[in-house]
Coordinates of C-alpha atoms in Angstrom, one line a residue:
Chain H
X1 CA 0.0 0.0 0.0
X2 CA 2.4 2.4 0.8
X3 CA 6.2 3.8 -0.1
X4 CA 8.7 3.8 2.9
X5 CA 10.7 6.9 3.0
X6 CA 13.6 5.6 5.1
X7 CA 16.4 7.9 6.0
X8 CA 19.2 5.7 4.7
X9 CA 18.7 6.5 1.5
X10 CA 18.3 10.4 2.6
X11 CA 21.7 9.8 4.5
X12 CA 23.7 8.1 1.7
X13 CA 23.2 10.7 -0.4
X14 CA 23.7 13.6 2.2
X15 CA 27.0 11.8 3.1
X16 CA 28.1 11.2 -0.4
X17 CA 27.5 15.3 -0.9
X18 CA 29.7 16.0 2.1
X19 CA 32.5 13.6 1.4
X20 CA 32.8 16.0 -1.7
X21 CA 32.9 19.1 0.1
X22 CA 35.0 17.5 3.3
X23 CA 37.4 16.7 0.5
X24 CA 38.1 20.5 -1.2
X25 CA 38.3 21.7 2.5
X26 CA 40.7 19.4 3.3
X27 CA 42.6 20.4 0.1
X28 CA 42.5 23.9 1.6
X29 CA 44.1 22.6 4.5
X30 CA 40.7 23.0 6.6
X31 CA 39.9 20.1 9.1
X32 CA 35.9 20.3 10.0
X33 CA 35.8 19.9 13.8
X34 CA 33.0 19.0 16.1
X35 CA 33.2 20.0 19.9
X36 CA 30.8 18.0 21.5
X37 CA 29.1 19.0 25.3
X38 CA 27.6 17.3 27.4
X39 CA 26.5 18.3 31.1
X40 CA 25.6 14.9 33.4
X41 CA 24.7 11.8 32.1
X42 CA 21.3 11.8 30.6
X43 CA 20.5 8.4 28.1
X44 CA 19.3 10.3 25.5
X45 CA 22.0 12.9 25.6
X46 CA 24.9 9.7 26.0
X47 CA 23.0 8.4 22.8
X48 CA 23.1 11.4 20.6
X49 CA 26.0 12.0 21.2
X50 CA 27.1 8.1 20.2
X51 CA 25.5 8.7 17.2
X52 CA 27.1 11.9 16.4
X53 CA 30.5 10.3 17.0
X54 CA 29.8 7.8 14.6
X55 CA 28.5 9.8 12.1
X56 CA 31.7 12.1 12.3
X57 CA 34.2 8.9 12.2
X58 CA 31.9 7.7 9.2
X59 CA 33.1 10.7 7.4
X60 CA 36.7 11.4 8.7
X61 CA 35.4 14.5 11.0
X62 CA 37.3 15.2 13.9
X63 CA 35.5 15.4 17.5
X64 CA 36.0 16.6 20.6
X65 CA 33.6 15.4 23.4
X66 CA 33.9 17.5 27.0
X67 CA 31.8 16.1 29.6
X68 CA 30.5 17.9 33.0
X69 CA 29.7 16.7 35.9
X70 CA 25.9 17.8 36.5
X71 CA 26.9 19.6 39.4
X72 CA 29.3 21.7 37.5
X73 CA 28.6 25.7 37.9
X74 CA 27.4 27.6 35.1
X75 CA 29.9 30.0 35.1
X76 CA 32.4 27.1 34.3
X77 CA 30.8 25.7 31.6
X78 CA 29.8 29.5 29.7
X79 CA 33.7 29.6 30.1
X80 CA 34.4 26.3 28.5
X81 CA 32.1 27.6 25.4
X82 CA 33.4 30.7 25.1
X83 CA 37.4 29.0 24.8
X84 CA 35.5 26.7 22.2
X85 CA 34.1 29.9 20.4
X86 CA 37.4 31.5 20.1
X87 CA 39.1 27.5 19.1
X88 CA 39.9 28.4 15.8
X89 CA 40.7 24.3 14.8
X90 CA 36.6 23.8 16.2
X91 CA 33.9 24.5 13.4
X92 CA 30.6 23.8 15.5
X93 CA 29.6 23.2 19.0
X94 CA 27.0 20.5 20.2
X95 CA 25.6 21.8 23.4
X96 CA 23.1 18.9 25.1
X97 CA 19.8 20.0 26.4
X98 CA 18.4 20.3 28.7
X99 CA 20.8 21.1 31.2
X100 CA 20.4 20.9 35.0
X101 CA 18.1 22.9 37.0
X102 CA 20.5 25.4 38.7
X103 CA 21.3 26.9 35.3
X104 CA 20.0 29.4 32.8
X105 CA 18.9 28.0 30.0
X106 CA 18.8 31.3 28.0
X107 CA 22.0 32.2 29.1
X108 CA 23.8 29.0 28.6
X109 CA 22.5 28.1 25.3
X110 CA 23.0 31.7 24.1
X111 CA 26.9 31.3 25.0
X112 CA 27.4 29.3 21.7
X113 CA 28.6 32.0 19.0
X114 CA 25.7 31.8 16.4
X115 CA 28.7 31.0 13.8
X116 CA 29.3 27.5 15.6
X117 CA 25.5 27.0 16.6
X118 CA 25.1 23.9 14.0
X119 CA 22.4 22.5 16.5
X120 CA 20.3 26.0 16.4
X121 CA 19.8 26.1 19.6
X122 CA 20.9 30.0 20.0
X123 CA 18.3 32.8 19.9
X124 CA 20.0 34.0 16.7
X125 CA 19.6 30.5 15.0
X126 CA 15.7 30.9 15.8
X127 CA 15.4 34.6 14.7
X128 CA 17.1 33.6 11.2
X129 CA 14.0 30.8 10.8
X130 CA 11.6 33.4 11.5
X131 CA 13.3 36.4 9.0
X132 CA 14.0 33.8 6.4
X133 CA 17.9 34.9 6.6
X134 CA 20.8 32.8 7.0
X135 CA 22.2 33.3 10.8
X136 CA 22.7 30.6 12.6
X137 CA 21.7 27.1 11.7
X138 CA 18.1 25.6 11.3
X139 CA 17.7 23.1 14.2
X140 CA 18.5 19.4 13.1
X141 CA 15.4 17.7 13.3
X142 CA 13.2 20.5 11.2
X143 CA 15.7 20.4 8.9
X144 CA 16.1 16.5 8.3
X145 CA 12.3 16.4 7.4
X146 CA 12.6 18.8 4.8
X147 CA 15.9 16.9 3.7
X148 CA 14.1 14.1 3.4
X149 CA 10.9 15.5 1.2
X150 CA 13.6 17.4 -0.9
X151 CA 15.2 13.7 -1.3
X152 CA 11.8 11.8 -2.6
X153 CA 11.1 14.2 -4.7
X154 CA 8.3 15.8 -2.5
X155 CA 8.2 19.7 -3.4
X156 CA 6.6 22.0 -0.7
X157 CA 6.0 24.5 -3.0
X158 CA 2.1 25.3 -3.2
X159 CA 1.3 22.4 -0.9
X160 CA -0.9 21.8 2.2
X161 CA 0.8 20.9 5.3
X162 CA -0.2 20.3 8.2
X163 CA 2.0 20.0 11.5
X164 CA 0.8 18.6 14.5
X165 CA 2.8 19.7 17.4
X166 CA 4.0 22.7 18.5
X167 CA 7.0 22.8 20.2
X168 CA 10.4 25.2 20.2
X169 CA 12.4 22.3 18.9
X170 CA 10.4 21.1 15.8
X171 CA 6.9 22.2 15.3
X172 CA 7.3 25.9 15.7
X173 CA 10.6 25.8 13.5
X174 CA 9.0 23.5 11.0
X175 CA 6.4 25.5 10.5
X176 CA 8.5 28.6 9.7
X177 CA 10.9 27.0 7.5
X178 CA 8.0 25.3 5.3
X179 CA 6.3 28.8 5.3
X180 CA 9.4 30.0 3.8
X181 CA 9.6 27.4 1.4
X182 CA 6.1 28.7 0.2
X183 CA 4.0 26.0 1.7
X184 CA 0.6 26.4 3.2
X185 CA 1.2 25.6 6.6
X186 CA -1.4 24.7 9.2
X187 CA -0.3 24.4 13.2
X188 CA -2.2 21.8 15.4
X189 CA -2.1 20.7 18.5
X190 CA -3.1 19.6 21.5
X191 CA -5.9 21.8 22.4
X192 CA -6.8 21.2 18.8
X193 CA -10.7 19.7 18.8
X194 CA -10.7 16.2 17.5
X195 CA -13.2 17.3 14.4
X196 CA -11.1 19.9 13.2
X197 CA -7.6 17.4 13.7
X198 CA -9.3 15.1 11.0
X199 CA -10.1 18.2 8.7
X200 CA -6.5 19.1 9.0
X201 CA -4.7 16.5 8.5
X202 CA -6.9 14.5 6.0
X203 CA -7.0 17.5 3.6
X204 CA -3.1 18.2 3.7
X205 CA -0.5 17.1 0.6
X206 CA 2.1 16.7 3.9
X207 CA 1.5 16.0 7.5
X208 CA 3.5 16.0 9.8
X209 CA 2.8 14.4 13.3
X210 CA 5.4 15.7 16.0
X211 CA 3.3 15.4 19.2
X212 CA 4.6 12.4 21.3
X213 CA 1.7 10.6 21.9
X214 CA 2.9 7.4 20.0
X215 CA 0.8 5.7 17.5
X216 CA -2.4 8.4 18.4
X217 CA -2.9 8.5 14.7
X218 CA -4.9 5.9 13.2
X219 CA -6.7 6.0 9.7
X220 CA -9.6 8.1 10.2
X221 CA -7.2 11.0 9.9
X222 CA -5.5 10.2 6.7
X223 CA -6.5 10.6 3.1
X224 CA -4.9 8.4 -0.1
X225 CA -2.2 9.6 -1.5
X226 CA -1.0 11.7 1.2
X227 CA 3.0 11.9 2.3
X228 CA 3.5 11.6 6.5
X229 CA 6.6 12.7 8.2
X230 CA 6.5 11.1 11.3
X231 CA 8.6 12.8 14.0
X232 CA 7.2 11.2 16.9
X233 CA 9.4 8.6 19.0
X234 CA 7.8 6.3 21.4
X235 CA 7.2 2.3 23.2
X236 CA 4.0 1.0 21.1
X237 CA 1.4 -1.2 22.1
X238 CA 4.0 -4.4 21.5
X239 CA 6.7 -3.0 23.1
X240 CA 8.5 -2.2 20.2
X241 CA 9.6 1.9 19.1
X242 CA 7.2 3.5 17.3
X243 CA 6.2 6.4 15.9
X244 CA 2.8 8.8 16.3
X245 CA 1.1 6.9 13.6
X246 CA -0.5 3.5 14.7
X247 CA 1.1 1.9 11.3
X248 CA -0.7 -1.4 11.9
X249 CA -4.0 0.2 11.6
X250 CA -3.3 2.3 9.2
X251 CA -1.6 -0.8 7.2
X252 CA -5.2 -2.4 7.9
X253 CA -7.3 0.3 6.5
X254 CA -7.1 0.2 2.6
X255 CA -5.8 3.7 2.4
X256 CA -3.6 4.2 -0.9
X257 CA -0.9 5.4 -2.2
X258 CA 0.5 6.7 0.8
X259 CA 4.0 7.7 1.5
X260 CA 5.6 7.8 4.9
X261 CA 8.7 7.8 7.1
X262 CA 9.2 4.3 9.7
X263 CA 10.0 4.9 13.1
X264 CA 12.7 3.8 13.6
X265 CA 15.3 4.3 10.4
X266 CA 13.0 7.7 9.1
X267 CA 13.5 11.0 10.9
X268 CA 15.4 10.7 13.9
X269 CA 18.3 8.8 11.6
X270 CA 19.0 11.9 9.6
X271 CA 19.4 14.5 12.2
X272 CA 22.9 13.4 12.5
X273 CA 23.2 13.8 9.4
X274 CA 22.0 17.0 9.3
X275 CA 23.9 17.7 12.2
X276 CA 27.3 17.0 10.1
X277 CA 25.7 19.5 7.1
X278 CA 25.2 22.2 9.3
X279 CA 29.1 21.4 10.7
X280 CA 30.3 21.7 7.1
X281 CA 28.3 24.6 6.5
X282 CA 30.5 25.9 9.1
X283 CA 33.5 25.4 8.0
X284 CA 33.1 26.1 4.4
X285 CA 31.8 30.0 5.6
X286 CA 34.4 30.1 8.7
X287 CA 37.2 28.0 8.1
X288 CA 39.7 29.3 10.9
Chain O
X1 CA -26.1 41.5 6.8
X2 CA -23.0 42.2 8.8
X3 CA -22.0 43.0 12.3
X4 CA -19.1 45.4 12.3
X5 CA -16.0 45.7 14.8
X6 CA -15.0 49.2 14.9
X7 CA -12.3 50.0 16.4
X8 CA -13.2 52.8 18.3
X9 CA -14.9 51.2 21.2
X10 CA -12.1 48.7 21.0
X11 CA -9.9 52.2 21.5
X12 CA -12.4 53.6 24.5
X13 CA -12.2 50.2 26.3
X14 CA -8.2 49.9 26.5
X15 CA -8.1 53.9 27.4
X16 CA -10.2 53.4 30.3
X17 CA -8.2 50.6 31.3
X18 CA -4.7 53.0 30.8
X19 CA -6.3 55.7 32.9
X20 CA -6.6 53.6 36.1
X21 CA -3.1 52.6 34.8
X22 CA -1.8 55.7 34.7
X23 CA -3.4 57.3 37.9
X24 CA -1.9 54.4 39.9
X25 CA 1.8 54.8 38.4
X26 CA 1.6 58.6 39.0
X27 CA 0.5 58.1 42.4
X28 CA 3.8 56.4 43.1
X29 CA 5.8 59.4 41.4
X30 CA 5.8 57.3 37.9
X31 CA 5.4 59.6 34.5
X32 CA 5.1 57.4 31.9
X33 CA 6.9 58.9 29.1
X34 CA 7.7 57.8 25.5
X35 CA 10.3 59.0 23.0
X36 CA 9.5 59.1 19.0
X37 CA 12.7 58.9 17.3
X38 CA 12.1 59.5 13.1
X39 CA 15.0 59.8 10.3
X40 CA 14.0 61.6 7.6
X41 CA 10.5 62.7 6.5
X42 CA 8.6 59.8 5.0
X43 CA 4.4 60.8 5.1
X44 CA 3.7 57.5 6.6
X45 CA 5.9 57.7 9.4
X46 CA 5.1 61.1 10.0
X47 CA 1.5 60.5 10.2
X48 CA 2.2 57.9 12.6
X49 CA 4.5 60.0 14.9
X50 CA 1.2 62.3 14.7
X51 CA -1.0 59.6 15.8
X52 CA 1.0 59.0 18.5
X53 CA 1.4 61.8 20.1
X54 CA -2.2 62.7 19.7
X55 CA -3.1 59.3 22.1
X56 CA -0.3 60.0 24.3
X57 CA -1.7 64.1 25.1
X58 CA -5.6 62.2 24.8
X59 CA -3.6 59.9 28.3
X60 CA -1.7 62.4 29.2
X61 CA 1.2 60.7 28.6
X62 CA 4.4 62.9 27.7
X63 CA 5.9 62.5 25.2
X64 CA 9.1 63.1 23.4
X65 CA 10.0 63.7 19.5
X66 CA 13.5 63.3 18.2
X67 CA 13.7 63.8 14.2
X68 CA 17.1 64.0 12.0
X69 CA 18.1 64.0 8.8
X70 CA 18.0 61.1 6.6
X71 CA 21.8 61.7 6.3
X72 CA 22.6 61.5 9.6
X73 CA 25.1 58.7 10.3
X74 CA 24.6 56.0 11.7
X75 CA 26.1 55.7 15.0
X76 CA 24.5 59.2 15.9
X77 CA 21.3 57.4 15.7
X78 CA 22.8 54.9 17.8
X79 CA 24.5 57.1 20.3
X80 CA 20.9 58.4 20.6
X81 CA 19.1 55.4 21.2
X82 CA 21.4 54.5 24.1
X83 CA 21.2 57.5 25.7
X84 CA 17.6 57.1 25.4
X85 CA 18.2 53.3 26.5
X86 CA 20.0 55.2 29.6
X87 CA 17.3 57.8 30.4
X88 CA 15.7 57.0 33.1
X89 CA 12.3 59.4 32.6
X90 CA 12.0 57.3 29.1
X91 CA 9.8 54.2 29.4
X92 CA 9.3 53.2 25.6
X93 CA 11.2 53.8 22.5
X94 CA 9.4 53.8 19.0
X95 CA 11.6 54.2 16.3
X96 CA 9.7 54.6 12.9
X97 CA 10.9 52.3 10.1
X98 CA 12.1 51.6 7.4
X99 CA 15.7 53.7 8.0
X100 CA 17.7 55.6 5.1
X101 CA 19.5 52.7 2.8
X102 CA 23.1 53.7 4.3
X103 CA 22.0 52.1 7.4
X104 CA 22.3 48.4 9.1
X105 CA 18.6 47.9 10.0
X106 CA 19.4 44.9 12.3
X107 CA 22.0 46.9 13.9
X108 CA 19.5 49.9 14.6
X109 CA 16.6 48.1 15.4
X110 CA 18.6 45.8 18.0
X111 CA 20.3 49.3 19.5
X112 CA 17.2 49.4 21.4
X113 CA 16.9 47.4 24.4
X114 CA 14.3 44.9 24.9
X115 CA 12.7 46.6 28.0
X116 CA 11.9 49.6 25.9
X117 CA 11.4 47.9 22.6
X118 CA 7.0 48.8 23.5
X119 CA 7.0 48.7 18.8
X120 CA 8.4 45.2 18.8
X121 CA 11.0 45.8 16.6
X122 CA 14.1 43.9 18.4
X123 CA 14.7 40.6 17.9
X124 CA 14.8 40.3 21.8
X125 CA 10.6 40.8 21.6
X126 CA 10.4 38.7 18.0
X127 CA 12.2 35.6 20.3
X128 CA 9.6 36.1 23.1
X129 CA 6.6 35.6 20.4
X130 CA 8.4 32.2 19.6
X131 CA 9.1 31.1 22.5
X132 CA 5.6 32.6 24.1
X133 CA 7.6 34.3 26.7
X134 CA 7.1 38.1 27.5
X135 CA 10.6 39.0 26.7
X136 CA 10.0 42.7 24.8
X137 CA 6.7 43.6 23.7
X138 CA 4.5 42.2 21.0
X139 CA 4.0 44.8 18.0
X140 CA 1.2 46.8 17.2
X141 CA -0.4 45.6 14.9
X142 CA -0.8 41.5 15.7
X143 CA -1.9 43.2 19.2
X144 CA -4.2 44.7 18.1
X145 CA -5.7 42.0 16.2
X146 CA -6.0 40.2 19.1
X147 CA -7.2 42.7 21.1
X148 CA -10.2 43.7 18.8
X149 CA -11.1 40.0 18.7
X150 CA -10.9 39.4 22.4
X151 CA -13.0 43.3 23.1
X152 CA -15.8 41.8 21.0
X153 CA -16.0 38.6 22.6
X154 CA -14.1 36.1 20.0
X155 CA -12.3 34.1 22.0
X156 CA -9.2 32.2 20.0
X157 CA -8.9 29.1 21.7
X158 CA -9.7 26.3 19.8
X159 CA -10.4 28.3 16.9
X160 CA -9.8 28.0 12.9
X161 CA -7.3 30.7 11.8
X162 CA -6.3 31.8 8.4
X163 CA -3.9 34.5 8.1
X164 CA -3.2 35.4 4.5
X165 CA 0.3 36.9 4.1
X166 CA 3.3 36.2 6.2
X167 CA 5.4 39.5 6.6
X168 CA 7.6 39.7 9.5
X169 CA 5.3 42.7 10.8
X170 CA 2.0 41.3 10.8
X171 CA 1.6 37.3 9.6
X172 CA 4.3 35.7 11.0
X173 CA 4.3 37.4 14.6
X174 CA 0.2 37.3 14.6
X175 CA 0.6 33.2 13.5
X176 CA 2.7 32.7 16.9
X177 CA 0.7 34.9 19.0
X178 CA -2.5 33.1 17.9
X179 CA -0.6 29.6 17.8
X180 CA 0.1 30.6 21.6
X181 CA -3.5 31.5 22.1
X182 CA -4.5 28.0 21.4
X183 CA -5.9 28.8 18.1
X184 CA -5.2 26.4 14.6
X185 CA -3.2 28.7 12.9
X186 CA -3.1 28.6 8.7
X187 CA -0.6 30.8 7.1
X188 CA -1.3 31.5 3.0
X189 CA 0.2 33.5 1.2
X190 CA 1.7 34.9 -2.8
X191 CA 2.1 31.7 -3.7
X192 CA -0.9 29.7 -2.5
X193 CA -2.5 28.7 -5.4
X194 CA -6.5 30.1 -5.7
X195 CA -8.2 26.7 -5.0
X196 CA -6.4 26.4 -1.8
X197 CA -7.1 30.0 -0.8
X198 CA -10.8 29.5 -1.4
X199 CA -10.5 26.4 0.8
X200 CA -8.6 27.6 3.4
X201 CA -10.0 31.0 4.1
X202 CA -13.6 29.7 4.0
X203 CA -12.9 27.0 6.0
X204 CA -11.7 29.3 8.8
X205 CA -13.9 30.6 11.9
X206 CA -11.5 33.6 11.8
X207 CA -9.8 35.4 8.8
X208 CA -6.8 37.3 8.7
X209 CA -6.3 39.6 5.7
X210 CA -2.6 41.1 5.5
X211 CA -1.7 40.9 2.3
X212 CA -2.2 44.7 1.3
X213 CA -4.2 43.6 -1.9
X214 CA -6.8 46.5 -1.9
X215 CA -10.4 44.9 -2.7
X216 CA -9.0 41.5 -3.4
X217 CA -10.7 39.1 -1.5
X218 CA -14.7 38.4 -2.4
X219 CA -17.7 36.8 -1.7
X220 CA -16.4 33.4 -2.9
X221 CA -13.3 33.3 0.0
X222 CA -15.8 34.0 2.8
X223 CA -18.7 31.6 4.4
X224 CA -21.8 32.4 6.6
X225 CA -20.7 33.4 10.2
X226 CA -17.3 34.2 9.9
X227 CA -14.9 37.0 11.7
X228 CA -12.8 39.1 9.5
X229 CA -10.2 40.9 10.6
X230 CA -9.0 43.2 8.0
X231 CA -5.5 44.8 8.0
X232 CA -5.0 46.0 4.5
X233 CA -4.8 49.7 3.5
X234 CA -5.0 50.8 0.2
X235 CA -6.6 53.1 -2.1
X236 CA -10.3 51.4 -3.4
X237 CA -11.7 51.3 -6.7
X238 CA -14.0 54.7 -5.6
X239 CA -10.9 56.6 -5.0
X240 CA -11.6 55.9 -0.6
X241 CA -9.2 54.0 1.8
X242 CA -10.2 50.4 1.9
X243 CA -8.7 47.0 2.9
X244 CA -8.2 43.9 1.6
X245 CA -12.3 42.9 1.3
X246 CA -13.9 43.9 -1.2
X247 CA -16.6 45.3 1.2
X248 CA -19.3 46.6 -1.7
X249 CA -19.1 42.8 -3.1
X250 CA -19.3 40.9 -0.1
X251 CA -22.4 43.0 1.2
X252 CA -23.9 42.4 -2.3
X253 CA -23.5 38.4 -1.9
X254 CA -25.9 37.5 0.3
X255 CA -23.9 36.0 3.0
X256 CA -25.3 36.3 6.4
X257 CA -23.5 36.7 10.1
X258 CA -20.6 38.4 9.1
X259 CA -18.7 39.8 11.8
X260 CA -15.8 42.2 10.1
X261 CA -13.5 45.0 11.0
X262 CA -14.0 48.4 8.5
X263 CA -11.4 50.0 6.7
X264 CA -10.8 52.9 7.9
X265 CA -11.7 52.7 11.2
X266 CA -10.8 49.1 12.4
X267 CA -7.6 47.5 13.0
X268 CA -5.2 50.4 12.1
X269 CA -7.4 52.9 14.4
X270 CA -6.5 50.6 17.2
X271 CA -2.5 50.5 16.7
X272 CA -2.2 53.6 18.4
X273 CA -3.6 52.5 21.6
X274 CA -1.5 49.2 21.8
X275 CA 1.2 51.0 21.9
X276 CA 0.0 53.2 24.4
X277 CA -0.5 49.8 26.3
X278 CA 3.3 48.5 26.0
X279 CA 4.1 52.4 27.1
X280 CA 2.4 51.7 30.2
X281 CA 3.0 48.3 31.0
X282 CA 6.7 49.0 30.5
X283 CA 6.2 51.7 32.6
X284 CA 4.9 49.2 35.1
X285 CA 8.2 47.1 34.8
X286 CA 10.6 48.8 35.1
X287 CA 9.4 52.3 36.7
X288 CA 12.8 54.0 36.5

């Protein structure tokens, strides 16, 4: 019934693209470098930045990974970034959020020069999605599902999309940077009325479900031929990850022609990837 | 057929309200004061300053106006912002826009700090519509949007939005605002195509124009019942102000229940008085 969108594809080709470009910076003499910084020892944090590692070996980037203790004063760690900022051999900075409660998130996070911000996390980052300019970086995960509609072949030009979720790290974004690319956008979310959820999403070209509550979305909210970004990362009802999308319903339902990302192996496995992009991006404009 | 929002009882509401404001700062020794700084002598800004001042004398607010010449340099502007940023009888800054080509508007605009910003011009107050927090102030014009809709009793939560147009001054800060309110925010735009804009704007309980059009959008956009919140200003086809609606066509049409703010007389009437409401509530703030 359906195509699978999965992110390996998306992330050969991304890699291929930045072997190139790794490769004429090198012949410059420029070595793209990843500073990597982690405060405690949150899974999900340990995990990214795993994958991050890899990503970077996969592609001969160098990394530097400083890790705090969670008791660690904020002072001391705004001091580590700023010697990272002025590191002329470091290209981008990965600062993992969210960091413990004694600190300021604003603060910290808006330490990170907006030159090495290749996680756009800084306020700068965010006000360059909202002008349409280029300062900063566009936060990975936004940015991997647009990578990944730009990869099939799914132009947002002109098209309905509709986003459910609205958070600061992907539905907000998401809906800016798809505004920009001259999309229709449409927000939902949780206080969204179940009647007007199905209008929404059944009538949009794209949907995209970034709201946590892991397979919520069954077939009643889907039309045929419709392309679903699933952002959403969860346990399912057999114990296995899934995404927002019940897939097994949907699956069951006799809707066609539909095109959507897994979970796992859609979304969440090209943020790296993005993550690296954003670090070349870096480089290329700031080399030392 | 229609029920229409002026904007002057919108205007007599919130002055009321900034009277018992204003009594209770004086009281404590507080003058709220605002400074008008203009470059150059563009009508529209000019009418503006006028505007202002006329609602600030109408409070009793005082009021200060700074104008130079469009060739001034740049960091004299700037020298004068941050003295103004320094002054400690000044509780608001509004700095009319757009400056002379020979300037960095990012740079001006930012020279302004955020607990003065009462236009929303700094990114500082564009960052706190993202992120919903009340860094800076909210400009005028998305206020007063809001405002007119919640004086008349249209309350946002839970609502269908469509705001056509997405400038950085009124569709993109009004979607997040009205995102925050709990409303389902669609943004359209140039390039939606005309089947989608039909679909979209009558779907909508509440309908944003901003797309400065003049007499663009007719009968066959709208349905029975709707709000319409007009913010277009042009010249109409009799040679009168008029908005985006094409007012003389849609009263023709038959359709019943509209509820729609006039142009002149709606949403731009009420500009005036929102920022007459970030005066004060800066005022409130940060007293001296």
């Amino acid at each position: 019934m359906d195509k699978i969108l999965y992110g390996k594809d998306v992330n050969e080709s991304i890699e291929n693209e930045l072997n190139d470009k790794i490769k004429l910076l090198n012949a410059k003499g420029v070595k793209p470098k990843i500073a990597i910084v982690r405060v405690g020892e949150n899974p999900g944090d340990i995990f990214y930045e795993k994958a991050a590692c890899k990503k970077a070996d996969k592609l001969s980037v160098e990394h530097n990974s400083i890790a705090f203790d969670r008791n660690i004063a904020q002072e001391e760690l705004i001091e580590t970034i700023k010697e990272l900022n002025d590191d002329r051999d470091i290209h981008g900075i990965l600062l993992l959020r969210p960091f413990p409660k004694h600190m300021d998130d604003d603060k910290v996070r808006n330490s990170v020069i907006p030159e090495k911000d290749i996680d756009g996390i800084t306020d700068a980052s965010l006000i360059g999605i909202v002008t349409g300019e280029h300062k900063g970086f566009s936060p990975c995960t936004p940015k991997a599902c647009i990578e990944i509609l730009k990869y099939y072949g799914k132009p947002l030009e002109g098209k309905n999309v509709t986003i459910v979720g609205r958070s600061l790290v992907v539905g907000k974004p998401l809906s800016l940077l798809m505004t920009n690319e001259n999309a229709n956008v449409t927000v939902c979310h949780s206080k969204t009325k179940k009647e007007d959820m199905i209008k929404h999403c059944s009538f949009a070209d794209i949907l995209v479900l970034a709201t946590g509550k892991t397979e919520s979305f069954t077939h009643e909210y889907l039309s045929d031929g419709q392309v679903i970004i699933d952002v959403g990362t969860g346990v399912g009802k057999d114990g296995k990850m899934a995404g927002d999308l019940d897939i097994n319903e949907v699956k069951e339902s006799g809707l066609r022609r539909l095109s959507l990302t897994p979970v796992p192996k859609g979304v969440g496995s090209v943020t790296t990837a993005m993550l690296m992009s954003n670090l070349i991006e870096a480089a290329e404009k700031n080399p030392d």
